[in-house]
XYZ file of C-alpha atoms in Angstrom:
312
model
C -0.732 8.483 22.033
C -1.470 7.198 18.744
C -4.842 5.770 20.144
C -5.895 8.939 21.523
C -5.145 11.067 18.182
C -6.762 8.807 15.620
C -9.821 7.686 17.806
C -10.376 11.063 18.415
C -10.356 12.253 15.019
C -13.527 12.523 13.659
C -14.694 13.509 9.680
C -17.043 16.355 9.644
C -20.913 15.370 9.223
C -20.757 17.424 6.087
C -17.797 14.866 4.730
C -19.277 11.489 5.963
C -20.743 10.864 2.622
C -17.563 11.081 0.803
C -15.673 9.370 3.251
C -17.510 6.300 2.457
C -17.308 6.973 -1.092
C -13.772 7.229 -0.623
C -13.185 4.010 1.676
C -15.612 1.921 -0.895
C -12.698 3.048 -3.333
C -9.508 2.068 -0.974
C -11.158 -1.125 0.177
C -12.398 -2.281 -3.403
C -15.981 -3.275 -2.256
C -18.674 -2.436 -0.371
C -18.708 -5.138 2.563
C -15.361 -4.227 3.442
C -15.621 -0.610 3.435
C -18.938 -1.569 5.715
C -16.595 -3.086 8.094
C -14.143 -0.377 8.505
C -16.326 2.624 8.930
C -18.388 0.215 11.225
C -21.751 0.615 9.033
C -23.903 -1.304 7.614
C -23.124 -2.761 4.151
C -26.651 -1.206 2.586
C -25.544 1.927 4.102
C -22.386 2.064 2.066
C -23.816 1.519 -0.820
C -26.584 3.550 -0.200
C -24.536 6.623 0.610
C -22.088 6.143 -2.182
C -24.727 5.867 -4.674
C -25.909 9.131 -3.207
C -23.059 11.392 -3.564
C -22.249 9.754 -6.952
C -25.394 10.620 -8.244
C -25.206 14.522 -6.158
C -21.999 14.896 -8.086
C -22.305 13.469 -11.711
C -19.675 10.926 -11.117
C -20.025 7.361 -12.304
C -19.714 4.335 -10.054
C -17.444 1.659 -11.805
C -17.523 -2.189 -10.797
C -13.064 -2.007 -10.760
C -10.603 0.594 -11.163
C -8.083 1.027 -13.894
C -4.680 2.027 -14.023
C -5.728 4.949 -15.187
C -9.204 5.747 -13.566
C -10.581 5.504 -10.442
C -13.714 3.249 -9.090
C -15.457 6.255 -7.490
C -14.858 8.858 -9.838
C -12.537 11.690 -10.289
C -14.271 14.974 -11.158
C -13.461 18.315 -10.508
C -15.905 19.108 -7.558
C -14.839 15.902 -6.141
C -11.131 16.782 -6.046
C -11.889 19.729 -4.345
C -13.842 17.948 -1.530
C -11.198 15.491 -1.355
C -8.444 18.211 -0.502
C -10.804 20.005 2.093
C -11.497 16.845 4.176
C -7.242 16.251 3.282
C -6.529 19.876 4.731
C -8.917 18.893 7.681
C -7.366 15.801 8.732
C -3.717 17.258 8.426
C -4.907 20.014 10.628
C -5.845 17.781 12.988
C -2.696 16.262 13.065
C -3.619 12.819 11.577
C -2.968 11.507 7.920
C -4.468 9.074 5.881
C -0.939 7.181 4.701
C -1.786 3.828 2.252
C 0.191 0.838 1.385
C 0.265 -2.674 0.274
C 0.675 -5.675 2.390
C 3.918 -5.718 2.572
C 4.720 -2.527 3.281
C 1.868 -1.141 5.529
C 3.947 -2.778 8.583
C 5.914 0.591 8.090
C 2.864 2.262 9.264
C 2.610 0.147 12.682
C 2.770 1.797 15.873
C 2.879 5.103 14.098
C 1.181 8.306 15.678
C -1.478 9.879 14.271
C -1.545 7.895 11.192
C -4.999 6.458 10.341
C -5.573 2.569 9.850
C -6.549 1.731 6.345
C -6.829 -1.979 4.818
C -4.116 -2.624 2.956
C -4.686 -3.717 -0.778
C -1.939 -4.588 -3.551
C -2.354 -1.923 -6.383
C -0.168 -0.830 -9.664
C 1.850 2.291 -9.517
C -0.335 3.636 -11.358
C -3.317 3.290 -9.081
C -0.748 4.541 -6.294
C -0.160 7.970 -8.114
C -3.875 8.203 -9.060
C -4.959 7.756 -5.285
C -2.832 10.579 -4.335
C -3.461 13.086 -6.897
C -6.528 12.762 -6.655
C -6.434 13.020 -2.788
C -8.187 10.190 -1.687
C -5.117 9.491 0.397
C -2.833 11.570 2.008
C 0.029 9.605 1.313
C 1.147 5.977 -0.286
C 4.310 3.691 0.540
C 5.192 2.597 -2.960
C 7.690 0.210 -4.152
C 11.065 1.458 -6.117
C 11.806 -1.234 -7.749
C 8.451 -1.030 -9.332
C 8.218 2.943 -9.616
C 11.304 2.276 -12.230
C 8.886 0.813 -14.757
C 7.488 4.540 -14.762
C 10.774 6.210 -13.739
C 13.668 4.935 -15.365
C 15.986 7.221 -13.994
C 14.989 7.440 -10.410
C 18.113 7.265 -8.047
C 18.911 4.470 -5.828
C 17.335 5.512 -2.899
C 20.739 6.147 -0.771
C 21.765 8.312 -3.830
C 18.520 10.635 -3.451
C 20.547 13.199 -1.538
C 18.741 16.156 -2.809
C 15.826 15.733 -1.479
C 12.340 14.402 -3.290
C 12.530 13.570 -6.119
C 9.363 15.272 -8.535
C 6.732 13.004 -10.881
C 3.696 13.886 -12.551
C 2.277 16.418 -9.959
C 3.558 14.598 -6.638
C 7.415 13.518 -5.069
C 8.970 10.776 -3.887
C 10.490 10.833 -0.352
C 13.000 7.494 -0.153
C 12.641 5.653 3.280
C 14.358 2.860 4.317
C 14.572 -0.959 2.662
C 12.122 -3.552 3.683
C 13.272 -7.022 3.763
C 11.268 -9.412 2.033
C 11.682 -13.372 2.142
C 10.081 -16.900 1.397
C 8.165 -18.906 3.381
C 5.970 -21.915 3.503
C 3.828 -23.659 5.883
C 5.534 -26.315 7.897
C 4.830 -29.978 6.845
C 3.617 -29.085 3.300
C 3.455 -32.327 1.252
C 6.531 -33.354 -1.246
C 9.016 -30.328 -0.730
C 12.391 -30.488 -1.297
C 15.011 -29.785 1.045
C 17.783 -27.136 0.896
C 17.041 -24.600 -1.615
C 14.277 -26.001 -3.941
C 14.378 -24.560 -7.847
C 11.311 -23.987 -9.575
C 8.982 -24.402 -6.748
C 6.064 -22.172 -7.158
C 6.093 -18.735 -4.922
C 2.772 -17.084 -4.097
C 2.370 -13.819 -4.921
C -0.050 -10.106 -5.578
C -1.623 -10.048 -9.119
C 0.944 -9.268 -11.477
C -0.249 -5.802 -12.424
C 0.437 -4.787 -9.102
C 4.804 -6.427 -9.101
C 5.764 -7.119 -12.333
C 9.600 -6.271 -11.230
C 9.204 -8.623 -8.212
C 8.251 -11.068 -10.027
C 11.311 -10.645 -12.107
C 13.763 -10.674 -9.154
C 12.083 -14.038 -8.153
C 11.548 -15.706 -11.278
C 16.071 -14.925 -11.206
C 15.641 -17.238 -7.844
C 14.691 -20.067 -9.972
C 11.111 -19.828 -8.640
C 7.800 -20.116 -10.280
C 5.355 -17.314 -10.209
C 1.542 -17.946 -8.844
C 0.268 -14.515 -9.184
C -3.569 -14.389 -6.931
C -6.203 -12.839 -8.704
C -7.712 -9.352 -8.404
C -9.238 -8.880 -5.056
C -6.968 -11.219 -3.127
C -4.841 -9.448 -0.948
C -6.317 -10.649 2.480
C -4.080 -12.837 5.063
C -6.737 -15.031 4.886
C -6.723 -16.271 1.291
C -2.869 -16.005 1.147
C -2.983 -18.922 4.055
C -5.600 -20.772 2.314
C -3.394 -20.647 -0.558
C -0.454 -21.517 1.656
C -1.893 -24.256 3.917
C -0.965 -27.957 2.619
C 0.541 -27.349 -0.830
C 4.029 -27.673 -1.875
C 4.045 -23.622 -2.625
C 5.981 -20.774 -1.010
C 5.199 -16.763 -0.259
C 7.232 -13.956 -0.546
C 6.223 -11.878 2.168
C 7.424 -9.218 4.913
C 7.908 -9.410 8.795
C 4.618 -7.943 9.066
C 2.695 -10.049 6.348
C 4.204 -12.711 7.881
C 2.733 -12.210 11.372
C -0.577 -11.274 9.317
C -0.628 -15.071 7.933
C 0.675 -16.849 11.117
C -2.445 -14.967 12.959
C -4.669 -16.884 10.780
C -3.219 -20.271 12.414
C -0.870 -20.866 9.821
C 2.591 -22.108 11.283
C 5.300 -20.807 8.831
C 9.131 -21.998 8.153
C 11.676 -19.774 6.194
C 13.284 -21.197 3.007
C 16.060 -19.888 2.226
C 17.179 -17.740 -0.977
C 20.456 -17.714 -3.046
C 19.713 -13.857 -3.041
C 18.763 -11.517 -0.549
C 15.138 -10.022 -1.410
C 14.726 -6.309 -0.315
C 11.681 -3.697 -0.928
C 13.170 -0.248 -1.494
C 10.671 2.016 0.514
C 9.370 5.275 -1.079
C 6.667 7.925 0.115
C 4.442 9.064 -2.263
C 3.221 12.414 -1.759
C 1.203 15.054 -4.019
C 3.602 17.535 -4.714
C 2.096 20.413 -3.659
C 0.771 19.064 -0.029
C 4.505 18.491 0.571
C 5.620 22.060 0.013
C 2.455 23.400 2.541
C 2.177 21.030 4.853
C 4.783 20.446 7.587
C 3.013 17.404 8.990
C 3.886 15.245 5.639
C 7.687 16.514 6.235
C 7.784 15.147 9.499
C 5.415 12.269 8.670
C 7.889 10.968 6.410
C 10.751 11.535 8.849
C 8.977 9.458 11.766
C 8.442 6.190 9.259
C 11.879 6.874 8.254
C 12.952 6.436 11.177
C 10.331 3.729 12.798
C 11.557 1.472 9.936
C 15.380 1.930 10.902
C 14.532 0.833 14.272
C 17.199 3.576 15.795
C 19.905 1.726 13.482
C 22.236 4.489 11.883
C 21.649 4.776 7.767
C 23.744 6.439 5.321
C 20.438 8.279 4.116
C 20.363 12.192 4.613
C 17.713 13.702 6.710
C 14.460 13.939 4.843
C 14.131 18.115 3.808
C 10.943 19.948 2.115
């Protein structure tokens, strides 16, 4: 089913221009969004440069926490909710997240595949209000850097919880855990202290970090622009370093080649799961409602959970 929906989708002729404008912002360069939208890499670039220009908006070589690559003008938020509005009518959504979360996407119907890419909170919120996505799966413990008194997410019992022009729908946990790759050179048995842990840029988990650093572990934070399997195994693959990753990162890595071995934690290391949503598409549009219900539930694997039922 979920083939047949988001094959079939397909983005007006009218909105192919910003489409690639938008994936050269989600992807963070123009080779990759080449890849995904199955174009040629002068194409992209040619097309984005194209509707920048159309529209007055300037093309910037990163994004801020604050600012987006692509631009974020008027005109261009108002495209940006019509081809929205189209794909929700359509009865697909454009949901983003991080690499260890976007395994809460898997399987999913009628949500469409995006790369995933480690971003701030801040670059979360700005993606969605300015509608470039539909949706983002955002970390809590990092959304309490911005919202000090957001509830545990078991405690959210009246429903989302409102910030800055969107809501926050609490899903389920995500367990997180170390790893290395097996026959890595001088590591120490048992429960090693102070090894070094790779992990996303800091911008993008400074609370993380935190809860490992309280492992006794080392931080190795990857530079901007690293957030492929790929360069997390070649980071991986014969030094005396660990990960913290997800089931689904996990699998990610070992389908590089990589052979991986747990190491084991004197804490338990968990990912509380929110959906980020703009606050207005969440009061008109069913389809996020019951989105949001359906990962809920795909992430509890039919296991019962003290969580209400997700309400608009």
């Amino acid at each position: 089913a979920q083939a047949s929906l988001t094959s079939a989708y397909s983005v007006p002729e009218m909105l192919q221009a910003l489409n690639v404008l938008d994936l050269l912002e989600l992807t963070g360069s123009s080779v990759e969004a080449a890849e995904h939208l199955h174009l040629s890499q002068p194409t992209v670039s040619r097309r984005s440069r194209r509707i920048a220009s159309d529209l007055g908006v300037e093309l910037r070589q990163h994004s801020s926490p604050h600012s987006l690559r692509c631009g974020d003008g008027a005109c261009l938020r108002l495209l940006r909710r019509a081809a929205k509005r189209h794909r929700l009518e359509a009865g697909v959504a454009r949901i983003a997240a991080d690499g260890w979360l976007a395994e809460a996407l898997e399987g999913l119907e009628a949500v469409l595949p995006l790369p995933p890419r480690f971003r701030s909170i801040r670059q979360w919120h700005g993606l969605v209000r300015s509608h470039v996505v539909d949706g983002a799966l955002v970390c809590g413990q990092e959304l309490r850097q911005q919202i000090p008194d957001l509830p545990a997410a078991e405690q959210a019992i009246h429903g989302p919880v409102a910030w800055d022009g969107c809501v926050l729908i609490p899903l389920q946990p995500l367990q997180l855990s170390l790893v290395r790759a097996r026959h890595q050179r001088a590591y120490r048995p048992g429960v090693p202290r102070w090894n070094g842990v790779v992990l996303p840029p800091l911008p993008t988990c400074p609370v993380i970090a935190t809860l490992v650093r309280q492992q006794q572990k080392r931080a190795l934070h990857l530079r901007r622009g690293h957030n492929t399997p790929a360069i997390w195994a070649q980071s991986l693959a014969g030094n005396p370093v660990e990960a913290l990753v997800s089931p689904g990162w996990r699998r990610q890595l070992e389908a590089t080649g990589l052979v991986l071995e747990a190491v084991p934690t004197a804490q338990p290391l968990n990912a509380e799961v929110w959906l980020l949503v703009h606050r207005r598409d969440w009061s008109k549009q069913p389809q996020l409602v019951e989105l949001a219900e359906r990962i809920r539930c795909h992430m509890g694997r039919g296991e019962d959970t003290s969580n209400p039922p997700i309400t608009a």
